Amino acid sequence: AFIFSGGMVETDHGILYNAVWFVLGQCVLVALAFVYAKFSPATFARIAEGNMACSLTFSGLLLSAGLAVGVAIRGSSESMLADLFNVGLSLLVWLALMAVAWMFTWLLVPRSVTTKELALDNNWAAGLCIGLTFVAFTAAFVSVHGNF
């Protein structure tokens, strides 16, 4: 919804423009899921097994990605190539910010404790806190990049 609404902000955007950005935004979300599965296969396997704490963390990251893409594509269009460059640059900044958010969670709660709470205890509160950390850092990105 965030991705679609980001393209709908300007009235000069046609239906083709919105469709292209919607598809590209969905590709970003799918790619993010593949990267998450590659770098954290044990967590992704737990999500597949129904571990809600791990899925709350992943859901927070996907929600944040949707917000980031929606904000990045918002605004007037120069050309498709320029827009692609600007969105790509914005998403690289957002990815770096998500890495900082991930490290921030490890500063607050050591990784060994986080792993135990998420993977073994299926602690929803821990999963929600990490997921909301991603959302909070993305909210900072949105406030700097432009209000959504």
PDB file of N, CA, C and O in Angstrom, residues 19-92:
ATOM      1  N   ALA A  19       2.117   1.536 -12.258  1.00  0.00           N
ATOM      2  CA  ALA A  19       2.250   0.078 -12.387  1.00  0.00           C
ATOM      3  C   ALA A  19       3.720  -0.341 -12.386  1.00  0.00           C
ATOM      4  O   ALA A  19       4.091  -1.320 -11.731  1.00  0.00           O
ATOM      5  N   VAL A  20       4.547   0.411 -13.102  1.00  0.00           N
ATOM      6  CA  VAL A  20       5.980   0.090 -13.145  1.00  0.00           C
ATOM      7  C   VAL A  20       6.595   0.198 -11.749  1.00  0.00           C
ATOM      8  O   VAL A  20       7.319  -0.687 -11.310  1.00  0.00           O
ATOM      9  N   TRP A  21       6.290   1.274 -11.040  1.00  0.00           N
ATOM     10  CA  TRP A  21       6.866   1.441  -9.698  1.00  0.00           C
ATOM     11  C   TRP A  21       6.305   0.433  -8.710  1.00  0.00           C
ATOM     12  O   TRP A  21       7.007  -0.014  -7.811  1.00  0.00           O
ATOM     13  N   PHE A  22       5.052   0.056  -8.884  1.00  0.00           N
ATOM     14  CA  PHE A  22       4.478  -0.968  -8.016  1.00  0.00           C
ATOM     15  C   PHE A  22       5.210  -2.295  -8.201  1.00  0.00           C
ATOM     16  O   PHE A  22       5.590  -2.949  -7.230  1.00  0.00           O
ATOM     17  N   VAL A  23       5.430  -2.681  -9.451  1.00  0.00           N
ATOM     18  CA  VAL A  23       6.142  -3.935  -9.743  1.00  0.00           C
ATOM     19  C   VAL A  23       7.579  -3.862  -9.228  1.00  0.00           C
ATOM     20  O   VAL A  23       8.076  -4.817  -8.602  1.00  0.00           O
ATOM     21  N   LEU A  24       8.251  -2.743  -9.481  1.00  0.00           N
ATOM     22  CA  LEU A  24       9.625  -2.598  -8.983  1.00  0.00           C
ATOM     23  C   LEU A  24       9.667  -2.622  -7.454  1.00  0.00           C
ATOM     24  O   LEU A  24      10.578  -3.219  -6.863  1.00  0.00           O
ATOM     25  N   GLY A  25       8.694  -2.009  -6.811  1.00  0.00           N
ATOM     26  CA  GLY A  25       8.631  -2.027  -5.353  1.00  0.00           C
ATOM     27  C   GLY A  25       8.425  -3.433  -4.813  1.00  0.00           C
ATOM     28  O   GLY A  25       9.053  -3.838  -3.816  1.00  0.00           O
ATOM     29  N   GLN A  26       7.567  -4.200  -5.467  1.00  0.00           N
ATOM     30  CA  GLN A  26       7.357  -5.585  -5.050  1.00  0.00           C
ATOM     31  C   GLN A  26       8.633  -6.412  -5.255  1.00  0.00           C
ATOM     32  O   GLN A  26       8.951  -7.279  -4.440  1.00  0.00           O
ATOM     33  N   CYS A  27       9.359  -6.122  -6.327  1.00  0.00           N
ATOM     34  CA  CYS A  27      10.638  -6.805  -6.564  1.00  0.00           C
ATOM     35  C   CYS A  27      11.641  -6.504  -5.448  1.00  0.00           C
ATOM     36  O   CYS A  27      12.391  -7.383  -5.030  1.00  0.00           O
ATOM     37  N   VAL A  28      11.634  -5.260  -4.966  1.00  0.00           N
ATOM     38  CA  VAL A  28      12.509  -4.892  -3.844  1.00  0.00           C
ATOM     39  C   VAL A  28      12.143  -5.711  -2.607  1.00  0.00           C
ATOM     40  O   VAL A  28      13.025  -6.240  -1.914  1.00  0.00           O
ATOM     41  N   LEU A  29      10.858  -5.851  -2.334  1.00  0.00           N
ATOM     42  CA  LEU A  29      10.434  -6.629  -1.165  1.00  0.00           C
ATOM     43  C   LEU A  29      10.813  -8.103  -1.298  1.00  0.00           C
ATOM     44  O   LEU A  29      11.280  -8.720  -0.334  1.00  0.00           O
ATOM     45  N   VAL A  30      10.633  -8.672  -2.478  1.00  0.00           N
ATOM     46  CA  VAL A  30      11.004 -10.070  -2.709  1.00  0.00           C
ATOM     47  C   VAL A  30      12.511 -10.245  -2.589  1.00  0.00           C
ATOM     48  O   VAL A  30      12.991 -11.195  -1.961  1.00  0.00           O
ATOM     49  N   ALA A  31      13.276  -9.314  -3.167  1.00  0.00           N
ATOM     50  CA  ALA A  31      14.738  -9.387  -3.065  1.00  0.00           C
ATOM     51  C   ALA A  31      15.185  -9.285  -1.607  1.00  0.00           C
ATOM     52  O   ALA A  31      16.098 -10.005  -1.178  1.00  0.00           O
ATOM     53  N   LEU A  32      14.539  -8.416  -0.841  1.00  0.00           N
ATOM     54  CA  LEU A  32      14.863  -8.284   0.573  1.00  0.00           C
ATOM     55  C   LEU A  32      14.591  -9.596   1.316  1.00  0.00           C
ATOM     56  O   LEU A  32      15.389 -10.009   2.164  1.00  0.00           O
ATOM     57  N   ALA A  33      13.495 -10.259   0.979  1.00  0.00           N
ATOM     58  CA  ALA A  33      13.193 -11.548   1.603  1.00  0.00           C
ATOM     59  C   ALA A  33      14.258 -12.587   1.265  1.00  0.00           C
ATOM     60  O   ALA A  33      14.690 -13.354   2.130  1.00  0.00           O
ATOM     61  N   PHE A  34      14.719 -12.615   0.016  1.00  0.00           N
ATOM     62  CA  PHE A  34      15.772 -13.550  -0.373  1.00  0.00           C
ATOM     63  C   PHE A  34      17.089 -13.247   0.346  1.00  0.00           C
ATOM     64  O   PHE A  34      17.787 -14.151   0.783  1.00  0.00           O
ATOM     65  N   VAL A  35      17.427 -11.970   0.463  1.00  0.00           N
ATOM     66  CA  VAL A  35      18.653 -11.585   1.172  1.00  0.00           C
ATOM     67  C   VAL A  35      18.550 -11.974   2.647  1.00  0.00           C
ATOM     68  O   VAL A  35      19.499 -12.499   3.232  1.00  0.00           O
ATOM     69  N   TYR A  36      17.390 -11.730   3.239  1.00  0.00           N
ATOM     70  CA  TYR A  36      17.164 -12.096   4.645  1.00  0.00           C
ATOM     71  C   TYR A  36      17.329 -13.604   4.818  1.00  0.00           C
ATOM     72  O   TYR A  36      17.968 -14.061   5.766  1.00  0.00           O
ATOM     73  N   ALA A  37      16.763 -14.383   3.903  1.00  0.00           N
ATOM     74  CA  ALA A  37      16.879 -15.840   3.972  1.00  0.00           C
ATOM     75  C   ALA A  37      18.324 -16.293   3.780  1.00  0.00           C
ATOM     76  O   ALA A  37      18.762 -17.269   4.405  1.00  0.00           O
ATOM     77  N   LYS A  38      19.070 -15.578   2.951  1.00  0.00           N
ATOM     78  CA  LYS A  38      20.474 -15.943   2.688  1.00  0.00           C
ATOM     79  C   LYS A  38      21.361 -15.672   3.903  1.00  0.00           C
ATOM     80  O   LYS A  38      22.203 -16.488   4.262  1.00  0.00           O
ATOM     81  N   PHE A  39      21.167 -14.495   4.534  1.00  0.00           N
ATOM     82  CA  PHE A  39      22.028 -14.114   5.637  1.00  0.00           C
ATOM     83  C   PHE A  39      21.563 -14.656   6.984  1.00  0.00           C
ATOM     84  O   PHE A  39      22.335 -14.670   7.936  1.00  0.00           O
ATOM     85  N   SER A  40      20.319 -15.064   7.075  1.00  0.00           N
ATOM     86  CA  SER A  40      19.798 -15.599   8.327  1.00  0.00           C
ATOM     87  C   SER A  40      18.913 -16.812   8.056  1.00  0.00           C
ATOM     88  O   SER A  40      17.718 -16.801   8.334  1.00  0.00           O
ATOM     89  N   PRO A  41      19.518 -17.894   7.538  1.00  0.00           N
ATOM     90  CA  PRO A  41      18.698 -19.050   7.159  1.00  0.00           C
ATOM     91  C   PRO A  41      18.002 -19.718   8.347  1.00  0.00           C
ATOM     92  O   PRO A  41      16.882 -20.202   8.208  1.00  0.00           O
ATOM     93  N   ALA A  42      18.638 -19.715   9.509  1.00  0.00           N
ATOM     94  CA  ALA A  42      18.012 -20.337  10.680  1.00  0.00           C
ATOM     95  C   ALA A  42      16.762 -19.569  11.096  1.00  0.00           C
ATOM     96  O   ALA A  42      15.726 -20.170  11.414  1.00  0.00           O
ATOM     97  N   THR A  43      16.843 -18.248  11.073  1.00  0.00           N
ATOM     98  CA  THR A  43      15.679 -17.428  11.420  1.00  0.00           C
ATOM     99  C   THR A  43      14.573 -17.617  10.397  1.00  0.00           C
ATOM    100  O   THR A  43      13.398 -17.747  10.755  1.00  0.00           O
ATOM    101  N   PHE A  44      14.945 -17.642   9.130  1.00  0.00           N
ATOM    102  CA  PHE A  44      13.947 -17.819   8.084  1.00  0.00           C
ATOM    103  C   PHE A  44      13.290 -19.192   8.192  1.00  0.00           C
ATOM    104  O   PHE A  44      12.080 -19.330   7.957  1.00  0.00           O
ATOM    105  N   ALA A  45      14.060 -20.204   8.557  1.00  0.00           N
ATOM    106  CA  ALA A  45      13.492 -21.548   8.756  1.00  0.00           C
ATOM    107  C   ALA A  45      12.510 -21.552   9.923  1.00  0.00           C
ATOM    108  O   ALA A  45      11.465 -22.208   9.867  1.00  0.00           O
ATOM    109  N   ARG A  46      12.830 -20.813  10.966  1.00  0.00           N
ATOM    110  CA  ARG A  46      11.910 -20.727  12.113  1.00  0.00           C
ATOM    111  C   ARG A  46      10.616 -20.015  11.735  1.00  0.00           C
ATOM    112  O   ARG A  46       9.547 -20.348  12.230  1.00  0.00           O
ATOM    113  N   ILE A  47      10.723 -19.031  10.858  1.00  0.00           N
ATOM    114  CA  ILE A  47       9.520 -18.358  10.372  1.00  0.00           C
ATOM    115  C   ILE A  47       8.650 -19.363   9.613  1.00  0.00           C
ATOM    116  O   ILE A  47       7.428 -19.412   9.798  1.00  0.00           O
ATOM    117  N   ALA A  48       9.279 -20.176   8.775  1.00  0.00           N
ATOM    118  CA  ALA A  48       8.549 -21.193   8.014  1.00  0.00           C
ATOM    119  C   ALA A  48       7.891 -22.219   8.936  1.00  0.00           C
ATOM    120  O   ALA A  48       6.842 -22.776   8.602  1.00  0.00           O
ATOM    121  N   GLU A  49       8.494 -22.432  10.108  1.00  0.00           N
ATOM    122  CA  GLU A  49       7.922 -23.367  11.083  1.00  0.00           C
ATOM    123  C   GLU A  49       6.815 -22.733  11.915  1.00  0.00           C
ATOM    124  O   GLU A  49       6.181 -23.415  12.718  1.00  0.00           O
ATOM    125  N   GLY A  50       6.605 -21.438  11.771  1.00  0.00           N
ATOM    126  CA  GLY A  50       5.529 -20.771  12.490  1.00  0.00           C
ATOM    127  C   GLY A  50       5.962 -19.993  13.717  1.00  0.00           C
ATOM    128  O   GLY A  50       5.127 -19.634  14.545  1.00  0.00           O
ATOM    129  N   ASN A  51       7.251 -19.693  13.847  1.00  0.00           N
ATOM    130  CA  ASN A  51       7.736 -18.922  14.987  1.00  0.00           C
ATOM    131  C   ASN A  51       7.302 -17.465  14.817  1.00  0.00           C
ATOM    132  O   ASN A  51       7.788 -16.746  13.958  1.00  0.00           O
ATOM    133  N   MET A  52       6.359 -17.044  15.648  1.00  0.00           N
ATOM    134  CA  MET A  52       5.791 -15.701  15.526  1.00  0.00           C
ATOM    135  C   MET A  52       6.774 -14.602  15.913  1.00  0.00           C
ATOM    136  O   MET A  52       6.732 -13.510  15.343  1.00  0.00           O
ATOM    137  N   ALA A  53       7.645 -14.846  16.871  1.00  0.00           N
ATOM    138  CA  ALA A  53       8.608 -13.826  17.289  1.00  0.00           C
ATOM    139  C   ALA A  53       9.546 -13.477  16.131  1.00  0.00           C
ATOM    140  O   ALA A  53       9.788 -12.299  15.856  1.00  0.00           O
ATOM    141  N   CYS A  54      10.039 -14.502  15.454  1.00  0.00           N
ATOM    142  CA  CYS A  54      10.921 -14.253  14.306  1.00  0.00           C
ATOM    143  C   CYS A  54      10.152 -13.583  13.169  1.00  0.00           C
ATOM    144  O   CYS A  54      10.688 -12.714  12.481  1.00  0.00           O
ATOM    145  N   SER A  55       8.889 -13.959  12.979  1.00  0.00           N
ATOM    146  CA  SER A  55       8.137 -13.339  11.892  1.00  0.00           C
ATOM    147  C   SER A  55       7.781 -11.887  12.194  1.00  0.00           C
ATOM    148  O   SER A  55       7.656 -11.091  11.269  1.00  0.00           O
ATOM    149  N   LEU A  56       7.661 -11.515  13.459  1.00  0.00           N
ATOM    150  CA  LEU A  56       7.424 -10.108  13.784  1.00  0.00           C
ATOM    151  C   LEU A  56       8.643  -9.257  13.429  1.00  0.00           C
ATOM    152  O   LEU A  56       8.499  -8.129  12.942  1.00  0.00           O
ATOM    153  N   THR A  57       9.823  -9.795  13.662  1.00  0.00           N
ATOM    154  CA  THR A  57      11.048  -9.095  13.280  1.00  0.00           C
ATOM    155  C   THR A  57      11.103  -8.903  11.770  1.00  0.00           C
ATOM    156  O   THR A  57      11.356  -7.801  11.277  1.00  0.00           O
ATOM    157  N   PHE A  58      10.840  -9.972  11.038  1.00  0.00           N
ATOM    158  CA  PHE A  58      10.869  -9.927   9.582  1.00  0.00           C
ATOM    159  C   PHE A  58       9.766  -9.009   9.041  1.00  0.00           C
ATOM    160  O   PHE A  58       9.982  -8.244   8.099  1.00  0.00           O
ATOM    161  N   SER A  59       8.597  -9.055   9.653  1.00  0.00           N
ATOM    162  CA  SER A  59       7.487  -8.198   9.231  1.00  0.00           C
ATOM    163  C   SER A  59       7.821  -6.724   9.413  1.00  0.00           C
ATOM    164  O   SER A  59       7.475  -5.896   8.568  1.00  0.00           O
ATOM    165  N   GLY A  60       8.489  -6.397  10.511  1.00  0.00           N
ATOM    166  CA  GLY A  60       8.908  -5.011  10.734  1.00  0.00           C
ATOM    167  C   GLY A  60       9.866  -4.539   9.652  1.00  0.00           C
ATOM    168  O   GLY A  60       9.780  -3.396   9.182  1.00  0.00           O
ATOM    169  N   LEU A  61      10.756  -5.438   9.235  1.00  0.00           N
ATOM    170  CA  LEU A  61      11.699  -5.088   8.177  1.00  0.00           C
ATOM    171  C   LEU A  61      10.974  -4.893   6.841  1.00  0.00           C
ATOM    172  O   LEU A  61      11.245  -3.930   6.109  1.00  0.00           O
ATOM    173  N   LEU A  62      10.026  -5.776   6.516  1.00  0.00           N
ATOM    174  CA  LEU A  62       9.276  -5.632   5.265  1.00  0.00           C
ATOM    175  C   LEU A  62       8.395  -4.380   5.267  1.00  0.00           C
ATOM    176  O   LEU A  62       8.303  -3.682   4.254  1.00  0.00           O
ATOM    177  N   LEU A  63       7.763  -4.096   6.396  1.00  0.00           N
ATOM    178  CA  LEU A  63       6.964  -2.868   6.506  1.00  0.00           C
ATOM    179  C   LEU A  63       7.850  -1.646   6.300  1.00  0.00           C
ATOM    180  O   LEU A  63       7.484  -0.708   5.580  1.00  0.00           O
ATOM    181  N   SER A  64       9.022  -1.671   6.897  1.00  0.00           N
ATOM    182  CA  SER A  64       9.971  -0.571   6.744  1.00  0.00           C
ATOM    183  C   SER A  64      10.405  -0.414   5.301  1.00  0.00           C
ATOM    184  O   SER A  64      10.524   0.707   4.800  1.00  0.00           O
ATOM    185  N   ALA A  65      10.620  -1.529   4.619  1.00  0.00           N
ATOM    186  CA  ALA A  65      11.022  -1.467   3.213  1.00  0.00           C
ATOM    187  C   ALA A  65       9.911  -0.852   2.363  1.00  0.00           C
ATOM    188  O   ALA A  65      10.177  -0.027   1.482  1.00  0.00           O
ATOM    189  N   GLY A  66       8.673  -1.230   2.628  1.00  0.00           N
ATOM    190  CA  GLY A  66       7.554  -0.641   1.899  1.00  0.00           C
ATOM    191  C   GLY A  66       7.465   0.859   2.107  1.00  0.00           C
ATOM    192  O   GLY A  66       7.237   1.621   1.164  1.00  0.00           O
ATOM    193  N   LEU A  67       7.670   1.289   3.347  1.00  0.00           N
ATOM    194  CA  LEU A  67       7.682   2.732   3.637  1.00  0.00           C
ATOM    195  C   LEU A  67       8.814   3.423   2.888  1.00  0.00           C
ATOM    196  O   LEU A  67       8.617   4.489   2.295  1.00  0.00           O
ATOM    197  N   ALA A  68      10.002   2.829   2.932  1.00  0.00           N
ATOM    198  CA  ALA A  68      11.167   3.440   2.290  1.00  0.00           C
ATOM    199  C   ALA A  68      10.973   3.563   0.782  1.00  0.00           C
ATOM    200  O   ALA A  68      11.280   4.602   0.189  1.00  0.00           O
ATOM    201  N   VAL A  69      10.456   2.519   0.157  1.00  0.00           N
ATOM    202  CA  VAL A  69      10.227   2.571  -1.293  1.00  0.00           C
ATOM    203  C   VAL A  69       9.145   3.599  -1.619  1.00  0.00           C
ATOM    204  O   VAL A  69       9.285   4.390  -2.551  1.00  0.00           O
ATOM    205  N   GLY A  70       8.070   3.599  -0.835  1.00  0.00           N
ATOM    206  CA  GLY A  70       6.988   4.549  -1.070  1.00  0.00           C
ATOM    207  C   GLY A  70       7.452   5.994  -0.989  1.00  0.00           C
ATOM    208  O   GLY A  70       7.059   6.833  -1.803  1.00  0.00           O
ATOM    209  N   VAL A  71       8.307   6.282  -0.030  1.00  0.00           N
ATOM    210  CA  VAL A  71       8.826   7.643   0.110  1.00  0.00           C
ATOM    211  C   VAL A  71       9.817   7.961  -0.999  1.00  0.00           C
ATOM    212  O   VAL A  71       9.846   9.070  -1.522  1.00  0.00           O
ATOM    213  N   ALA A  72      10.612   6.962  -1.389  1.00  0.00           N
ATOM    214  CA  ALA A  72      11.621   7.201  -2.425  1.00  0.00           C
ATOM    215  C   ALA A  72      10.991   7.497  -3.785  1.00  0.00           C
ATOM    216  O   ALA A  72      11.514   8.313  -4.539  1.00  0.00           O
ATOM    217  N   ILE A  73       9.858   6.869  -4.102  1.00  0.00           N
ATOM    218  CA  ILE A  73       9.250   7.089  -5.422  1.00  0.00           C
ATOM    219  C   ILE A  73       8.288   8.263  -5.430  1.00  0.00           C
ATOM    220  O   ILE A  73       7.817   8.660  -6.481  1.00  0.00           O
ATOM    221  N   ARG A  74       8.031   8.821  -4.279  1.00  0.00           N
ATOM    222  CA  ARG A  74       7.091   9.939  -4.164  1.00  0.00           C
ATOM    223  C   ARG A  74       7.688  11.200  -4.795  1.00  0.00           C
ATOM    224  O   ARG A  74       8.878  11.432  -4.741  1.00  0.00           O
ATOM    225  N   GLY A  75       6.855  12.005  -5.366  1.00  0.00           N
ATOM    226  CA  GLY A  75       7.307  13.279  -5.908  1.00  0.00           C
ATOM    227  C   GLY A  75       7.208  13.332  -7.408  1.00  0.00           C
ATOM    228  O   GLY A  75       6.787  12.396  -8.061  1.00  0.00           O
ATOM    229  N   SER A  76       7.644  14.450  -7.932  1.00  0.00           N
ATOM    230  CA  SER A  76       7.552  14.633  -9.377  1.00  0.00           C
ATOM    231  C   SER A  76       8.620  13.806 -10.076  1.00  0.00           C
ATOM    232  O   SER A  76       9.666  13.510  -9.517  1.00  0.00           O
ATOM    233  N   SER A  77       8.324  13.455 -11.301  1.00  0.00           N
ATOM    234  CA  SER A  77       9.195  12.593 -12.084  1.00  0.00           C
ATOM    235  C   SER A  77       9.996  13.418 -13.084  1.00  0.00           C
ATOM    236  O   SER A  77       9.427  14.234 -13.811  1.00  0.00           O
ATOM    237  N   GLU A  78      11.315  13.189 -13.091  1.00  0.00           N
ATOM    238  CA  GLU A  78      12.161  13.836 -14.096  1.00  0.00           C
ATOM    239  C   GLU A  78      12.193  12.980 -15.354  1.00  0.00           C
ATOM    240  O   GLU A  78      11.796  13.393 -16.415  1.00  0.00           O
ATOM    241  N   SER A  79      12.723  11.794 -15.206  1.00  0.00           N
ATOM    242  CA  SER A  79      12.733  10.779 -16.250  1.00  0.00           C
ATOM    243  C   SER A  79      12.842   9.437 -15.545  1.00  0.00           C
ATOM    244  O   SER A  79      13.229   9.382 -14.376  1.00  0.00           O
ATOM    245  N   MET A  80      12.517   8.370 -16.223  1.00  0.00           N
ATOM    246  CA  MET A  80      12.548   7.056 -15.572  1.00  0.00           C
ATOM    247  C   MET A  80      13.959   6.712 -15.117  1.00  0.00           C
ATOM    248  O   MET A  80      14.142   6.181 -14.031  1.00  0.00           O
ATOM    249  N   LEU A  81      14.959   7.035 -15.915  1.00  0.00           N
ATOM    250  CA  LEU A  81      16.340   6.731 -15.556  1.00  0.00           C
ATOM    251  C   LEU A  81      16.781   7.533 -14.332  1.00  0.00           C
ATOM    252  O   LEU A  81      17.390   6.987 -13.407  1.00  0.00           O
ATOM    253  N   ALA A  82      16.458   8.804 -14.306  1.00  0.00           N
ATOM    254  CA  ALA A  82      16.803   9.643 -13.154  1.00  0.00           C
ATOM    255  C   ALA A  82      16.059   9.173 -11.914  1.00  0.00           C
ATOM    256  O   ALA A  82      16.627   9.134 -10.813  1.00  0.00           O
ATOM    257  N   ASP A  83      14.787   8.809 -12.078  1.00  0.00           N
ATOM    258  CA  ASP A  83      14.006   8.303 -10.950  1.00  0.00           C
ATOM    259  C   ASP A  83      14.588   6.998 -10.415  1.00  0.00           C
ATOM    260  O   ASP A  83      14.665   6.796  -9.209  1.00  0.00           O
ATOM    261  N   LEU A  84      14.979   6.095 -11.311  1.00  0.00           N
ATOM    262  CA  LEU A  84      15.596   4.837 -10.889  1.00  0.00           C
ATOM    263  C   LEU A  84      16.871   5.082 -10.097  1.00  0.00           C
ATOM    264  O   LEU A  84      17.125   4.438  -9.076  1.00  0.00           O
ATOM    265  N   PHE A  85      17.686   6.011 -10.576  1.00  0.00           N
ATOM    266  CA  PHE A  85      18.923   6.345  -9.872  1.00  0.00           C
ATOM    267  C   PHE A  85      18.624   6.900  -8.484  1.00  0.00           C
ATOM    268  O   PHE A  85      19.225   6.484  -7.491  1.00  0.00           O
ATOM    269  N   ASN A  86      17.697   7.843  -8.407  1.00  0.00           N
ATOM    270  CA  ASN A  86      17.361   8.461  -7.119  1.00  0.00           C
ATOM    271  C   ASN A  86      16.762   7.454  -6.138  1.00  0.00           C
ATOM    272  O   ASN A  86      17.098   7.458  -4.954  1.00  0.00           O
ATOM    273  N   VAL A  87      15.881   6.587  -6.632  1.00  0.00           N
ATOM    274  CA  VAL A  87      15.285   5.571  -5.767  1.00  0.00           C
ATOM    275  C   VAL A  87      16.349   4.582  -5.315  1.00  0.00           C
ATOM    276  O   VAL A  87      16.400   4.201  -4.142  1.00  0.00           O
ATOM    277  N   GLY A  88      17.206   4.175  -6.231  1.00  0.00           N
ATOM    278  CA  GLY A  88      18.290   3.255  -5.866  1.00  0.00           C
ATOM    279  C   GLY A  88      19.209   3.844  -4.812  1.00  0.00           C
ATOM    280  O   GLY A  88      19.576   3.163  -3.835  1.00  0.00           O
ATOM    281  N   LEU A  89      19.550   5.095  -4.964  1.00  0.00           N
ATOM    282  CA  LEU A  89      20.399   5.767  -3.977  1.00  0.00           C
ATOM    283  C   LEU A  89      19.691   5.872  -2.627  1.00  0.00           C
ATOM    284  O   LEU A  89      20.286   5.602  -1.580  1.00  0.00           O
ATOM    285  N   SER A  90      18.427   6.221  -2.655  1.00  0.00           N
ATOM    286  CA  SER A  90      17.654   6.309  -1.411  1.00  0.00           C
ATOM    287  C   SER A  90      17.583   4.960  -0.709  1.00  0.00           C
ATOM    288  O   SER A  90      17.712   4.873   0.515  1.00  0.00           O
ATOM    289  N   LEU A  91      17.389   3.899  -1.479  1.00  0.00           N
ATOM    290  CA  LEU A  91      17.300   2.573  -0.872  1.00  0.00           C
ATOM    291  C   LEU A  91      18.637   2.100  -0.325  1.00  0.00           C
ATOM    292  O   LEU A  91      18.675   1.379   0.682  1.00  0.00           O
ATOM    293  N   LEU A  92      19.732   2.498  -0.947  1.00  0.00           N
ATOM    294  CA  LEU A  92      21.051   2.171  -0.391  1.00  0.00           C
ATOM    295  C   LEU A  92      21.254   2.857   0.957  1.00  0.00           C
ATOM    296  O   LEU A  92      21.774   2.255   1.902  1.00  0.00           O
TER     297      LEU A  92
END
